[in-house]
Amino acid sequence: MTGPATVFDKPTDYIGKSIPRSDASRLLRGQGRYVDDMQLPRMVHAVFLRSPYAHAKINSIDISQAIDLQGVVAIFTGKDIAQHVEPYVGVLSHLPGLRSPAQYPLAVDVARWQGEPVAVVICASRALGEDALEYIKVDYEQIPAVTDTLDAMSSEAPLIHKEYDSNLAWKREVEFGNLEEALAQDDVVVVEKQIKFGRHTGVTLETRATVCDYIPGDEQLIMYYAGQAPHMLQFILAKHLDMLEENVRVVAHDVGGSFGIKVHTYGDEIATAIIAKLLKRPVKFTADRLESFVTDIHARDHVVDAKIGVKKDGTIVGMGFNDFTGIGPFSMYPRTSAIECNQILNLTGAPYQFEHYHAVGNVVFQNKTLMCQYRAVGHPIAMAISDCMIEEAARVIGMDPVKIRKKNLIPDDAYPTKSVTGMRFDDLSHHACLDKLLEIMDYEGLLVDQQKERGNGIYRGIGFVSLVEVTNPSPMFYGVGGAPIASQDGATVRLDAAGALHVSSSVTEQGQGTNAILQQIAADVFGVAIERVKVTTGDTATVPYGGGTWASRGAGIGGEAMLLASHALKEQVLETAAVILQAKPENLDISSGEVISKESGEQKISLGDLAKIVYYRGNELPNDLRPELIATRHYRVTDFPFVFTNGAMAAHVEVDTNTGFIKILHFWAVEDCGRVINPQLVDDQIRGGVVQGIGGALYEECIYDTDGQMQNASMADYLVPMASEMPEITVAHVETYTKTSVLGAKGAGEAGTGGAPAAIMNAVNNALEPLNCGLWQMPMTPERVLKALGKIK
Amino acid sequence: MKAPDFSYEKPTTISDVLALLANNELECQLLAGGQSLMPMMNFRMANPGTLVDISNVSELSGIYERKETIEIGAMVRYRELELSKIIKTHCPLISMVLPYVAHAAIRNRGTIGGSIGLSDPAAELPAVLLVLDGKIEITSEKGIRLEPANTFFKGVYETSCEPDELITKIILPKKQPKQKFGFHEIARRHGDYAMAGVCILQDVDLNVRVAFFGVADRAVRSIAVENLLSGNSYLSGELIKNAQNVLNDIEFEGDMNAGPEAKQHIAKVVLERALKEMKND
Ligand SMILES: Cc1cc2nc3c(=O)[nH]c(=O)nc-3n(C[C@H](O)[C@H](O)[C@H](O)COP(=O)(O)OP(=O)(O)OC[C@H]3O[C@@H](n4cnc5c(N)ncnc54)[C@H](O)[C@@H]3O)c2cc1C
């Protein structure tokens, strides 16, 4: 990467330090600006009637009683809404063969999952609207529901879409080398397992919410939105509501967590926008928790038949698997519901060197809530397939799990290189991370303790994972396939007349601290006190164009754009200062809001004074000097499809063989996210990610009955991990800067979620080893542990 | 998730409460701490015509020590029970279970009357009442009746309390010097309703009472286990094993966390653990 390498020549002021987030004070005072806090004049509420059945024909909808109720302004059925929208289709051209029918915001003739909206009451209050729902009479004709992924593929299964010959949405086969032949050789030990991953979801503290306002005089639709990708939504609203893109403004103020849940096209939100436009007044929709559970995208839901072949000395010969994943009745628009499976096909085994690989992915329609991209898309599955199979193989050949990794992990000096599936890697550090992990966890000590405690009937286990994480994606992720999803981001930096910086960026704040690191980078690179940097994100009317928050890209891409813009502005300012001071720009620098002499450090002119000359007394400047005092830069990853990061993690667990309970005693995570901009924020990203990984491994599951009814759609019944059950999580870093940018930052947001499940499953199976059993299904609930132990049937 | 429309009354005397309850047309439901009823209303699973808030009825408050019993007003909140010296001294089993009832915020509002009146199969206090042979004072315009805990709990959210009746008091015998108590429960997460739990009383005459919660349609005693354990002063390892083996007389019911077989298995584990803790006391 060529660029202003001088950025890091000076001692760094803010980058690399745990600077407290500037928005923390406001948020802790209860001054957050969340969508549901908004009250606009003439605002009404959208209250959705949702299908109680997983699969039913809608014969008729009678609104005659409901329409006259107190507070009811209007009622729209799926058919009414369909007239005002171009339906959307969740396919991408770089996923050839993926099929999904046109989807409307509300079900039109057939409801295909429990919770799909079928009608909407527009009402003076949410409560009155819920009363009115009880008076809408829908004549449903139930159709057998297809719920189990494998059953959905049988020839007798009812078809969810009549126009298709089966319930298969997509299938991809990936083959390198010749796995079957390689595994058939005499000296190869082959291990096979079926691994099941439950369906779960990302429970955001703030539920999905939108206020849509239509201003007829401007022909403008404004959507206030609790989400991740304002520009993507701007495009989608314009396209499907047949508006000019410039007449759609999407604004995201504070957002209370997203995790990938809030980066999709939801029918209830689109319908809210349509209705605001029709009624020419603001309409609010806030999902309640019940609606969240049955309409927010779910994730995972995989049944994987996996195999691995190793030689007696631990050399991995190859691995393969056949994955079936259930995605609900449609592929989600616009990211599609095939990306998770695609990631699994691409990433399984990626940390290791081996030659033979054969993987098949089957993406299957079913009558459940739509499945799509949630934090660490595909990674927990891919890492569990390879690392749990590797540890199982190690057990079979009697080898230590660390030793087998060291033998097969790509060497740290092998870069640039490629994985077996052709993923291009650079600047990774698998061995350094594993070494650091062993150093902080005292592996030898844990092994001694394990032996000792087994004698007391206490079963402890240690499990590892070595992982890669897709971060900083290039256009090859979505844009190449025709999705309106920008992989580049922009940053604008402006010096005001008082010498303060106003910066804006197209990456967004979801509570993870993006605004804080943007502020740190701008202050550091430009040279002002951090309090004097004001950050704006989330508003399509004011920020540069870009992708928003997803795929761990805020720091690596948004941060780099901010670095480049700050540096560009600095060069401009120094050029202007040089003229004013009759000095050479290369002899000047900016520090703490002052232009200084590079050599002596002497303060020459404050930024405020400089800006005042430019803005108020331009007459003092030569006529050919026209300073902008504003700079915009955009950045995209060009050299690689993705900038991979890597890490190593370990879990120490105790399995109570009487109750089946699993207690995580300690968790360690070593992560190489390149340059760490704010250690505390990175550590908290890792910890939060690990906790969501623990959720998937031990607690979280969307439980459905055979009719497709979700059984545990409440915070009392759906078990998110809570503080009491969480272990100490120790985080450490190896910093290998990516050469693709000046900043050198890779992403860090998803590693914990991607790696923790495999480490925990490995630890549990390590604990169960002396009992001659194992558990290969997540979440690893007490009942499943008891079954694995043979204590119950 | 918004409650349907309802009327709201906040009487200050028992007789005013009873008058409201006696009026069928009002379709009254009592509101105590609201920790269970409010969510049920918001889910539209409960749909009262009139919500009768009893939190201002002072006759329903207070914990009183009588000669042989402790009387606890229906509106006494868990938090008050936790802090009460009378409870600590005379009803130690209540003190043992309280830290496992929900979370502090819920215990600040939830009441003993609400817990008993709700009869959640996984709640702790109904099982406590069963083993202590507690009595429930139930009042209506027809008069006052004392119902033994043994016959009070009928099923999931079902009790012998009629729509026109109000639970006014819970009456528990005071601890006797040589009585021993046992308790153990297992929950997926701290503060969750238990997957399975047990309360045990070993009486002065060595009679044993054992009640499980979280495993059936209500808190239930195991007479088989009680018979086996009764009369033994020493809870030997073998006795405990045998007690586990005879735990077959409950109709175990599964829930989302565990099927009936897992429930039975875990019930045996909590029984073993509670008995071992009693033995070591
Ligand atoms: C997250 C969560 C976790 C929980 N975990 C547990 C747990 O682990 N263990 C546990 O035991 N409970 C648990 N609970 C329930 C909690 O203890 C309830 O508050 C309690 O069971 C009901 O008490 P309340 O005072 O809130 O009653 P309310 O919710 O006000 O009323 C409950 C029912 O009892 C009736 N009622 C109330 N008072 C009377 C009366 N005097 N006479 C007749 N009927 C009456 C009401 O009409 C209503 O039907 C939990 C609750 C939550 C929200």
Coordinates of N, CA and C in Angstrom, one line a residue, chain A residues 126-127 130-131 134 288-290 656-659 661 698-699 703 711-722 724-725 781-783 786 791-793, chain B residues 1-5 41-44 47 103 184 186-193 195 255-266 269-270 272-273:
Chain A
R126 N -50.4 2.4 19.6 CA -50.1 1.0 19.4 C -51.1 0.1 20.1
A127 N -51.5 0.5 21.3 CA -52.4 -0.3 22.1 C -53.8 -0.4 21.4
E130 N -53.5 -2.8 18.6 CA -53.6 -4.2 19.0 C -55.0 -4.6 19.3
D131 N -55.8 -3.7 19.8 CA -57.2 -4.0 20.0 C -57.9 -4.3 18.7
E134 N -57.7 -7.7 16.8 CA -58.6 -8.8 17.2 C -59.9 -8.8 16.4
D288 N -42.2 -5.3 18.8 CA -42.1 -5.7 20.2 C -41.3 -7.0 20.2
R289 N -41.0 -7.5 21.4 CA -40.1 -8.6 21.5 C -40.6 -9.9 20.8
L290 N -41.9 -10.1 20.9 CA -42.6 -11.2 20.3 C -42.4 -11.1 18.8
D656 N -21.0 -31.4 34.4 CA -21.6 -32.1 35.5 C -22.3 -33.3 34.9
T657 N -21.8 -34.4 35.2 CA -22.3 -35.6 34.5 C -23.6 -36.1 35.1
N658 N -24.0 -35.5 36.3 CA -25.3 -35.9 36.9 C -26.4 -35.1 36.3
T659 N -26.1 -33.8 36.1 CA -27.2 -32.9 35.6 C -27.1 -32.6 34.1
F661 N -25.2 -30.3 33.0 CA -24.9 -28.9 32.9 C -23.4 -28.7 32.6
L698 N -24.3 -23.1 23.9 CA -24.9 -23.7 25.1 C -26.4 -23.3 25.3
Y699 N -26.8 -22.1 24.9 CA -28.1 -21.7 25.4 C -29.2 -21.4 24.3
I703 N -36.8 -22.7 19.2 CA -37.4 -24.0 19.3 C -38.8 -24.0 18.6
Q711 N -41.8 -21.9 19.8 CA -42.3 -22.2 21.2 C -41.7 -21.3 22.2
N712 N -40.6 -20.6 21.9 CA -40.0 -19.9 23.0 C -39.7 -18.4 22.6
A713 N -40.7 -17.8 22.0 CA -40.5 -16.4 21.5 C -40.7 -15.4 22.6
S714 N -40.0 -15.5 23.7 CA -40.0 -14.5 24.7 C -38.6 -14.5 25.4
M715 N -38.3 -13.4 26.1 CA -37.0 -13.3 26.8 C -37.0 -14.2 28.0
A716 N -38.1 -14.7 28.5 CA -38.1 -15.7 29.6 C -37.8 -17.1 29.1
D717 N -38.1 -17.4 27.9 CA -38.0 -18.8 27.4 C -36.8 -18.9 26.4
Y718 N -36.5 -17.9 25.7 CA -35.3 -18.0 24.8 C -34.1 -17.6 25.6
L719 N -33.2 -18.4 25.8 CA -32.1 -18.2 26.8 C -30.9 -17.5 26.2
V720 N -30.8 -16.2 26.4 CA -29.6 -15.5 26.0 C -28.7 -15.7 27.2
P721 N -27.4 -15.7 27.0 CA -26.4 -15.9 28.1 C -26.5 -14.6 29.0
M722 N -26.4 -14.8 30.3 CA -26.5 -13.7 31.2 C -25.2 -13.6 32.0
S724 N -24.4 -13.8 35.0 CA -24.1 -14.8 36.1 C -23.4 -16.0 35.5
E725 N -23.8 -16.4 34.3 CA -23.2 -17.7 33.8 C -21.9 -17.5 33.0
T781 N -27.3 -28.6 25.4 CA -28.2 -28.4 26.5 C -28.0 -29.5 27.5
P782 N -28.4 -29.3 28.8 CA -28.3 -30.4 29.7 C -29.0 -31.7 29.3
E783 N -30.1 -31.5 28.7 CA -30.8 -32.8 28.2 C -30.0 -33.5 27.2
L786 N -27.1 -35.2 28.8 CA -27.6 -36.4 29.5 C -27.8 -37.6 28.5
K791 N -27.6 -41.3 30.1 CA -28.3 -41.3 31.4 C -29.8 -41.3 31.1
I792 N -30.2 -40.8 30.0 CA -31.6 -40.8 29.6 C -31.7 -41.2 28.1
K793 N -32.8 -41.6 27.7 CA -32.9 -41.9 26.2 C -33.4 -40.7 25.4
Chain B
M1 N -47.9 -6.4 22.0 CA -47.7 -6.7 23.4 C -48.2 -5.6 24.2
K2 N -49.4 -5.2 24.0 CA -50.0 -4.2 24.9 C -51.3 -4.8 25.5
A3 N -51.6 -4.5 26.7 CA -52.7 -5.1 27.4 C -54.0 -4.5 26.7
P4 N -55.0 -5.3 26.6 CA -56.3 -4.7 26.2 C -56.9 -3.8 27.2
D5 N -57.9 -3.1 26.9 CA -58.5 -2.1 27.8 C -59.0 -2.8 29.0
M41 N -51.0 -10.1 30.7 CA -51.9 -9.2 30.1 C -51.4 -8.6 28.8
N42 N -50.1 -8.3 28.8 CA -49.5 -7.8 27.6 C -49.4 -8.8 26.5
F43 N -49.3 -10.0 26.9 CA -49.4 -11.1 25.8 C -50.8 -11.4 25.5
R44 N -51.8 -10.7 26.1 CA -53.2 -11.0 26.0 C -53.6 -12.4 26.3
N47 N -57.1 -11.3 30.5 CA -57.9 -10.2 29.9 C -58.9 -9.8 30.9
H103 N -35.1 -12.6 40.1 CA -34.0 -11.7 40.3 C -34.4 -10.6 41.3
H184 N -32.9 -27.9 47.2 CA -31.9 -27.8 46.1 C -32.7 -27.6 44.8
I186 N -32.2 -26.6 40.3 CA -31.3 -26.4 39.2 C -32.1 -25.6 38.1
A187 N -31.4 -24.5 37.7 CA -32.1 -23.7 36.6 C -31.0 -23.5 35.5
R188 N -31.5 -23.3 34.3 CA -30.6 -23.1 33.2 C -29.7 -21.8 33.4
R189 N -30.4 -20.8 33.9 CA -29.6 -19.6 34.2 C -30.0 -19.1 35.6
H190 N -29.1 -18.4 36.3 CA -29.5 -17.9 37.6 C -30.7 -17.0 37.5
G191 N -31.7 -17.3 38.4 CA -32.9 -16.5 38.4 C -34.0 -17.0 37.6
D192 N -33.7 -18.0 36.7 CA -34.8 -18.6 35.9 C -35.6 -19.5 36.7
Y193 N -36.8 -19.7 36.3 CA -37.6 -20.8 36.9 C -36.8 -22.1 36.9
M195 N -35.5 -25.9 36.5 CA -35.8 -27.1 35.6 C -36.4 -28.2 36.6
D255 N -40.9 -29.8 29.6 CA -41.1 -28.4 29.0 C -40.1 -28.2 27.9
M256 N -39.9 -26.9 27.5 CA -39.0 -26.7 26.4 C -37.6 -27.1 26.7
N257 N -37.2 -27.0 28.0 CA -35.8 -27.3 28.3 C -35.5 -28.8 28.5
A258 N -36.5 -29.6 28.7 CA -36.3 -31.0 29.0 C -37.6 -31.8 28.9
G259 N -37.4 -33.0 28.4 CA -38.6 -33.9 28.3 C -38.8 -34.5 29.7
P260 N -39.9 -35.3 29.8 CA -40.2 -35.9 31.1 C -39.1 -36.8 31.7
E261 N -38.4 -37.5 30.8 CA -37.4 -38.4 31.3 C -36.2 -37.6 31.9
A262 N -35.9 -36.5 31.3 CA -34.8 -35.6 31.8 C -35.3 -35.0 33.1
K263 N -36.5 -34.6 33.2 CA -37.1 -34.0 34.4 C -36.9 -35.0 35.5
Q264 N -37.3 -36.2 35.3 CA -37.2 -37.2 36.3 C -35.8 -37.4 36.8
H265 N -34.9 -37.5 35.8 CA -33.5 -37.7 36.1 C -33.0 -36.5 37.0
I266 N -33.3 -35.3 36.6 CA -32.8 -34.2 37.3 C -33.5 -34.1 38.7
V269 N -31.5 -36.1 40.9 CA -30.3 -35.4 41.3 C -30.5 -34.3 42.3
V270 N -31.5 -33.5 42.2 CA -31.7 -32.5 43.2 C -32.1 -33.1 44.5
E272 N -31.0 -36.0 45.7 CA -29.8 -36.5 46.2 C -29.0 -35.4 46.8
R273 N -28.9 -34.3 46.1 CA -28.1 -33.2 46.6 C -28.7 -32.5 47.8

